[in-house]
Amino acid sequence: MRNKKNILFATIALTLISGFTYVISQTKPTTEPKIIQDTVKNIKPVLVPLPDSVFTDKGLKLRPYKKNAHASYYADRFNGKRTANGSRFNNNNYTAAHKKLPFGTRVKVTNEANGKFVIVKITDRGPFVKTREIDLSKRAFMDIAKSKGAGAMKVTIETIIE
């Protein structure tokens, strides 16, 4: 008889303990979980305040971005490779790489030595040389270059406002 009482007592105790642990596991912790900062940084471009936009004789609405900027062009080895916006690079298109301007921005790039200009679309990030501001496709660069043997030039960059 004593064995039956012990078994009954153990069963009741086990039921109470398991119910108690179930209730404890269902309650929320009293302290908030620690929020860990993301390692990915969302860097927003720093925009320099510039004068209001200007209308040109071609009907384009331009906003000055930078004068005396250094420009270079892509090497042929990048043909067919993916750009930062996901498209394939082609040195025969009028495209460019810029560190901060948003993808799809159309930019007028004017060679300061001879006044020639091209309009290019930003499709990539770069150039990854501190002294350079913009990388043009080879076709765009050669269209405005003073000498076809040049590898870099000083340009004025203006964004086109739609």
mmCIF file of N, CA and C in Angstrom, residues 73-156:
data_model
loop_
_atom_site.group_PDB
_atom_site.id
_atom_site.type_symbol
_atom_site.label_atom_id
_atom_site.label_comp_id
_atom_site.label_asym_id
_atom_site.label_seq_id
_atom_site.Cartn_x
_atom_site.Cartn_y
_atom_site.Cartn_z
ATOM 1 N N TYR A 73 39.363 56.720 -67.910
ATOM 2 C CA TYR A 73 38.443 55.811 -68.583
ATOM 3 C C TYR A 73 38.728 54.364 -68.212
ATOM 4 N N TYR A 74 37.703 53.527 -68.438
ATOM 5 C CA TYR A 74 37.785 52.103 -68.132
ATOM 6 C C TYR A 74 38.784 51.407 -69.055
ATOM 7 N N ALA A 75 39.464 50.424 -68.521
ATOM 8 C CA ALA A 75 40.324 49.576 -69.330
ATOM 9 C C ALA A 75 39.456 48.584 -70.106
ATOM 10 N N ASP A 76 39.984 48.092 -71.226
ATOM 11 C CA ASP A 76 39.236 47.147 -72.067
ATOM 12 C C ASP A 76 38.909 45.842 -71.340
ATOM 13 N N ARG A 77 39.674 45.481 -70.309
ATOM 14 C CA ARG A 77 39.453 44.210 -69.619
ATOM 15 C C ARG A 77 38.127 44.163 -68.866
ATOM 16 N N PHE A 78 37.460 45.315 -68.683
ATOM 17 C CA PHE A 78 36.181 45.334 -67.977
ATOM 18 C C PHE A 78 34.989 45.082 -68.900
ATOM 19 N N ASN A 79 35.212 45.015 -70.209
ATOM 20 C CA ASN A 79 34.120 44.744 -71.151
ATOM 21 C C ASN A 79 33.426 43.439 -70.801
ATOM 22 N N GLY A 80 32.085 43.478 -70.747
ATOM 23 C CA GLY A 80 31.301 42.275 -70.464
ATOM 24 C C GLY A 80 31.133 41.952 -68.998
ATOM 25 N N LYS A 81 31.859 42.613 -68.121
ATOM 26 C CA LYS A 81 31.741 42.347 -66.682
ATOM 27 C C LYS A 81 30.542 43.106 -66.122
ATOM 28 N N ARG A 82 30.041 42.636 -65.000
ATOM 29 C CA ARG A 82 28.890 43.275 -64.351
ATOM 30 C C ARG A 82 29.311 44.569 -63.665
ATOM 31 N N THR A 83 28.444 45.582 -63.779
ATOM 32 C CA THR A 83 28.672 46.843 -63.072
ATOM 33 C C THR A 83 27.936 46.777 -61.734
ATOM 34 N N ALA A 84 28.095 47.787 -60.922
ATOM 35 C CA ALA A 84 27.482 47.788 -59.596
ATOM 36 C C ALA A 84 25.958 47.819 -59.652
ATOM 37 N N ASN A 85 25.372 48.349 -60.725
ATOM 38 C CA ASN A 85 23.912 48.369 -60.816
ATOM 39 C C ASN A 85 23.358 47.088 -61.438
ATOM 40 N N GLY A 86 24.240 46.152 -61.820
ATOM 41 C CA GLY A 86 23.802 44.857 -62.333
ATOM 42 C C GLY A 86 23.858 44.698 -63.835
ATOM 43 N N SER A 87 24.066 45.780 -64.580
ATOM 44 C CA SER A 87 24.128 45.671 -66.038
ATOM 45 C C SER A 87 25.533 45.255 -66.474
ATOM 46 N N ARG A 88 25.639 44.851 -67.721
ATOM 47 C CA ARG A 88 26.941 44.477 -68.278
ATOM 48 C C ARG A 88 27.624 45.715 -68.840
ATOM 49 N N PHE A 89 28.913 45.858 -68.560
ATOM 50 C CA PHE A 89 29.658 47.018 -69.027
ATOM 51 C C PHE A 89 30.062 46.841 -70.485
ATOM 52 N N ASN A 90 29.960 47.949 -71.247
ATOM 53 C CA ASN A 90 30.387 47.966 -72.637
ATOM 54 C C ASN A 90 31.141 49.269 -72.862
ATOM 55 N N ASN A 91 32.383 49.196 -73.299
ATOM 56 C CA ASN A 91 33.203 50.396 -73.499
ATOM 57 C C ASN A 91 32.712 51.260 -74.651
ATOM 58 N N ASN A 92 31.765 50.776 -75.459
ATOM 59 C CA ASN A 92 31.228 51.572 -76.559
ATOM 60 C C ASN A 92 29.983 52.362 -76.176
ATOM 61 N N ASN A 93 29.457 52.150 -74.990
ATOM 62 C CA ASN A 93 28.291 52.908 -74.518
ATOM 63 C C ASN A 93 28.742 54.191 -73.826
ATOM 64 N N TYR A 94 27.826 55.101 -73.659
ATOM 65 C CA TYR A 94 28.111 56.352 -72.958
ATOM 66 C C TYR A 94 27.697 56.177 -71.493
ATOM 67 N N THR A 95 28.587 55.541 -70.727
ATOM 68 C CA THR A 95 28.329 55.295 -69.314
ATOM 69 C C THR A 95 29.520 55.765 -68.492
ATOM 70 N N ALA A 96 29.332 55.809 -67.173
ATOM 71 C CA ALA A 96 30.405 56.260 -66.290
ATOM 72 C C ALA A 96 30.247 55.638 -64.907
ATOM 73 N N ALA A 97 31.336 55.713 -64.153
ATOM 74 C CA ALA A 97 31.337 55.279 -62.753
ATOM 75 C C ALA A 97 31.607 56.504 -61.887
ATOM 76 N N HIS A 98 30.841 56.621 -60.806
ATOM 77 C CA HIS A 98 31.025 57.720 -59.861
ATOM 78 C C HIS A 98 30.869 57.170 -58.457
ATOM 79 N N LYS A 99 31.565 57.774 -57.504
ATOM 80 C CA LYS A 99 31.549 57.261 -56.130
ATOM 81 C C LYS A 99 30.235 57.524 -55.409
ATOM 82 N N LYS A 100 29.585 58.647 -55.690
ATOM 83 C CA LYS A 100 28.431 59.044 -54.877
ATOM 84 C C LYS A 100 27.125 59.244 -55.637
ATOM 85 N N LEU A 101 27.173 59.648 -56.884
ATOM 86 C CA LEU A 101 25.941 59.934 -57.624
ATOM 87 C C LEU A 101 25.092 58.670 -57.768
ATOM 88 N N PRO A 102 23.773 58.795 -57.657
ATOM 89 C CA PRO A 102 22.896 57.618 -57.769
ATOM 90 C C PRO A 102 22.946 57.002 -59.166
ATOM 91 N N PHE A 103 22.701 55.683 -59.215
ATOM 92 C CA PHE A 103 22.648 54.999 -60.508
ATOM 93 C C PHE A 103 21.536 55.591 -61.354
ATOM 94 N N GLY A 104 21.781 55.690 -62.648
ATOM 95 C CA GLY A 104 20.785 56.230 -63.560
ATOM 96 C C GLY A 104 20.875 57.731 -63.745
ATOM 97 N N THR A 105 21.668 58.407 -62.935
ATOM 98 C CA THR A 105 21.830 59.852 -63.072
ATOM 99 C C THR A 105 22.537 60.145 -64.389
ATOM 100 N N ARG A 106 21.983 61.070 -65.150
ATOM 101 C CA ARG A 106 22.643 61.500 -66.384
ATOM 102 C C ARG A 106 23.508 62.705 -66.052
ATOM 103 N N VAL A 107 24.717 62.691 -66.584
ATOM 104 C CA VAL A 107 25.712 63.700 -66.239
ATOM 105 C C VAL A 107 26.332 64.256 -67.514
ATOM 106 N N LYS A 108 26.506 65.577 -67.546
ATOM 107 C CA LYS A 108 27.230 66.221 -68.645
ATOM 108 C C LYS A 108 28.665 66.414 -68.166
ATOM 109 N N VAL A 109 29.609 65.827 -68.915
ATOM 110 C CA VAL A 109 31.027 65.914 -68.579
ATOM 111 C C VAL A 109 31.705 66.723 -69.669
ATOM 112 N N THR A 110 32.311 67.863 -69.287
ATOM 113 C CA THR A 110 32.945 68.773 -70.241
ATOM 114 C C THR A 110 34.448 68.809 -70.020
ATOM 115 N N ASN A 111 35.212 68.582 -71.084
ATOM 116 C CA ASN A 111 36.663 68.691 -71.021
ATOM 117 C C ASN A 111 37.005 70.173 -70.911
ATOM 118 N N GLU A 112 37.737 70.551 -69.868
ATOM 119 C CA GLU A 112 38.055 71.963 -69.656
ATOM 120 C C GLU A 112 39.102 72.484 -70.637
ATOM 121 N N ALA A 113 39.871 71.605 -71.238
ATOM 122 C CA ALA A 113 40.929 72.039 -72.168
ATOM 123 C C ALA A 113 40.377 72.471 -73.519
ATOM 124 N N ASN A 114 39.314 71.806 -74.003
ATOM 125 C CA ASN A 114 38.822 72.123 -75.340
ATOM 126 C C ASN A 114 37.318 72.413 -75.409
ATOM 127 N N GLY A 115 36.608 72.302 -74.312
ATOM 128 C CA GLY A 115 35.183 72.633 -74.289
ATOM 129 C C GLY A 115 34.264 71.544 -74.817
ATOM 130 N N LYS A 116 34.786 70.418 -75.285
ATOM 131 C CA LYS A 116 33.938 69.320 -75.769
ATOM 132 C C LYS A 116 33.258 68.643 -74.576
ATOM 133 N N PHE A 117 32.045 68.136 -74.830
ATOM 134 C CA PHE A 117 31.331 67.472 -73.741
ATOM 135 C C PHE A 117 30.604 66.231 -74.237
ATOM 136 N N VAL A 118 30.289 65.342 -73.295
ATOM 137 C CA VAL A 118 29.459 64.162 -73.548
ATOM 138 C C VAL A 118 28.449 64.052 -72.412
ATOM 139 N N ILE A 119 27.354 63.364 -72.704
ATOM 140 C CA ILE A 119 26.356 63.079 -71.676
ATOM 141 C C ILE A 119 26.409 61.580 -71.428
ATOM 142 N N VAL A 120 26.652 61.207 -70.173
ATOM 143 C CA VAL A 120 26.788 59.800 -69.798
ATOM 144 C C VAL A 120 25.811 59.467 -68.675
ATOM 145 N N LYS A 121 25.592 58.182 -68.510
ATOM 146 C CA LYS A 121 24.698 57.674 -67.461
ATOM 147 C C LYS A 121 25.548 56.944 -66.424
ATOM 148 N N ILE A 122 25.295 57.195 -65.138
ATOM 149 C CA ILE A 122 26.043 56.551 -64.060
ATOM 150 C C ILE A 122 25.510 55.123 -63.885
ATOM 151 N N THR A 123 26.394 54.129 -64.094
ATOM 152 C CA THR A 123 25.986 52.723 -63.967
ATOM 153 C C THR A 123 26.884 51.932 -63.027
ATOM 154 N N ASP A 124 27.931 52.565 -62.484
ATOM 155 C CA ASP A 124 28.893 51.812 -61.688
ATOM 156 C C ASP A 124 29.468 52.680 -60.581
ATOM 157 N N ARG A 125 30.146 52.052 -59.639
ATOM 158 C CA ARG A 125 30.849 52.755 -58.569
ATOM 159 C C ARG A 125 32.334 52.809 -58.904
ATOM 160 N N GLY A 126 32.968 53.869 -58.475
ATOM 161 C CA GLY A 126 34.391 54.062 -58.748
ATOM 162 C C GLY A 126 34.606 55.508 -59.135
ATOM 163 N N PRO A 127 35.725 55.912 -59.558
ATOM 164 C CA PRO A 127 36.978 55.175 -59.636
ATOM 165 C C PRO A 127 37.562 54.964 -58.246
ATOM 166 N N PHE A 128 38.379 53.940 -58.106
ATOM 167 C CA PHE A 128 38.945 53.610 -56.808
ATOM 168 C C PHE A 128 40.351 54.164 -56.656
ATOM 169 N N VAL A 129 40.534 55.357 -57.202
ATOM 170 C CA VAL A 129 41.765 56.132 -57.037
ATOM 171 C C VAL A 129 41.326 57.438 -56.398
ATOM 172 N N LYS A 130 41.935 57.814 -55.291
ATOM 173 C CA LYS A 130 41.482 58.987 -54.521
ATOM 174 C C LYS A 130 41.440 60.278 -55.324
ATOM 175 N N THR A 131 42.387 60.453 -56.223
ATOM 176 C CA THR A 131 42.492 61.723 -56.946
ATOM 177 C C THR A 131 41.498 61.844 -58.092
ATOM 178 N N ARG A 132 40.821 60.768 -58.464
ATOM 179 C CA ARG A 132 39.899 60.816 -59.600
ATOM 180 C C ARG A 132 38.456 60.877 -59.130
ATOM 181 N N GLU A 133 37.648 61.615 -59.883
ATOM 182 C CA GLU A 133 36.247 61.832 -59.533
ATOM 183 C C GLU A 133 35.308 60.937 -60.339
ATOM 184 N N ILE A 134 35.646 60.693 -61.616
ATOM 185 C CA ILE A 134 34.735 59.956 -62.490
ATOM 186 C C ILE A 134 35.528 59.095 -63.472
ATOM 187 N N ASP A 135 35.000 57.912 -63.767
ATOM 188 C CA ASP A 135 35.557 57.025 -64.789
ATOM 189 C C ASP A 135 34.568 56.976 -65.939
ATOM 190 N N LEU A 136 34.997 57.351 -67.114
ATOM 191 C CA LEU A 136 34.133 57.318 -68.293
ATOM 192 C C LEU A 136 34.379 56.049 -69.092
ATOM 193 N N SER A 137 33.391 55.664 -69.883
ATOM 194 C CA SER A 137 33.640 54.576 -70.831
ATOM 195 C C SER A 137 34.664 55.084 -71.844
ATOM 196 N N LYS A 138 35.348 54.180 -72.507
ATOM 197 C CA LYS A 138 36.411 54.585 -73.427
ATOM 198 C C LYS A 138 35.869 55.451 -74.561
ATOM 199 N N ARG A 139 34.691 55.112 -75.065
ATOM 200 C CA ARG A 139 34.106 55.882 -76.168
ATOM 201 C C ARG A 139 33.807 57.315 -75.732
ATOM 202 N N ALA A 140 33.203 57.483 -74.556
ATOM 203 C CA ALA A 140 32.880 58.823 -74.056
ATOM 204 C C ALA A 140 34.158 59.629 -73.826
ATOM 205 N N PHE A 141 35.168 58.979 -73.276
ATOM 206 C CA PHE A 141 36.432 59.667 -72.996
ATOM 207 C C PHE A 141 37.092 60.140 -74.279
ATOM 208 N N MET A 142 37.178 59.255 -75.283
ATOM 209 C CA MET A 142 37.848 59.599 -76.539
ATOM 210 C C MET A 142 37.091 60.665 -77.329
ATOM 211 N N ASP A 143 35.765 60.739 -77.155
ATOM 212 C CA ASP A 143 34.985 61.771 -77.836
ATOM 213 C C ASP A 143 35.357 63.175 -77.378
ATOM 214 N N ILE A 144 35.771 63.324 -76.131
ATOM 215 C CA ILE A 144 36.066 64.666 -75.623
ATOM 216 C C ILE A 144 37.560 64.895 -75.379
ATOM 217 N N ALA A 145 38.381 63.874 -75.568
ATOM 218 C CA ALA A 145 39.821 64.002 -75.301
ATOM 219 C C ALA A 145 40.478 64.957 -76.295
ATOM 220 N N LYS A 146 41.425 65.749 -75.800
ATOM 221 C CA LYS A 146 42.191 66.665 -76.650
ATOM 222 C C LYS A 146 43.191 65.850 -77.466
ATOM 223 N N SER A 147 43.825 64.896 -76.816
ATOM 224 C CA SER A 147 44.794 64.024 -77.469
ATOM 225 C C SER A 147 44.351 62.585 -77.215
ATOM 226 N N LYS A 148 44.315 61.777 -78.253
ATOM 227 C CA LYS A 148 43.824 60.402 -78.125
ATOM 228 C C LYS A 148 44.740 59.534 -77.271
ATOM 229 N N GLY A 149 45.964 59.996 -76.995
ATOM 230 C CA GLY A 149 46.892 59.234 -76.165
ATOM 231 C C GLY A 149 46.773 59.543 -74.684
ATOM 232 N N ALA A 150 45.889 60.478 -74.335
ATOM 233 C CA ALA A 150 45.745 60.878 -72.932
ATOM 234 C C ALA A 150 45.044 59.782 -72.134
ATOM 235 N N GLY A 151 45.373 59.706 -70.853
ATOM 236 C CA GLY A 151 44.734 58.732 -69.975
ATOM 237 C C GLY A 151 43.868 59.372 -68.920
ATOM 238 N N ALA A 152 44.042 60.683 -68.729
ATOM 239 C CA ALA A 152 43.245 61.412 -67.737
ATOM 240 C C ALA A 152 43.125 62.854 -68.198
ATOM 241 N N MET A 153 42.117 63.527 -67.680
ATOM 242 C CA MET A 153 41.904 64.939 -68.027
ATOM 243 C C MET A 153 41.117 65.634 -66.933
ATOM 244 N N LYS A 154 41.154 66.956 -66.974
ATOM 245 C CA LYS A 154 40.353 67.740 -66.043
ATOM 246 C C LYS A 154 39.020 68.062 -66.707
ATOM 247 N N VAL A 155 37.939 67.845 -65.955
ATOM 248 C CA VAL A 155 36.598 68.028 -66.512
ATOM 249 C C VAL A 155 35.726 68.806 -65.522
ATOM 250 N N THR A 156 34.628 69.307 -66.072
ATOM 251 C CA THR A 156 33.563 69.892 -65.246
ATOM 252 C C THR A 156 32.400 68.928 -65.316
#
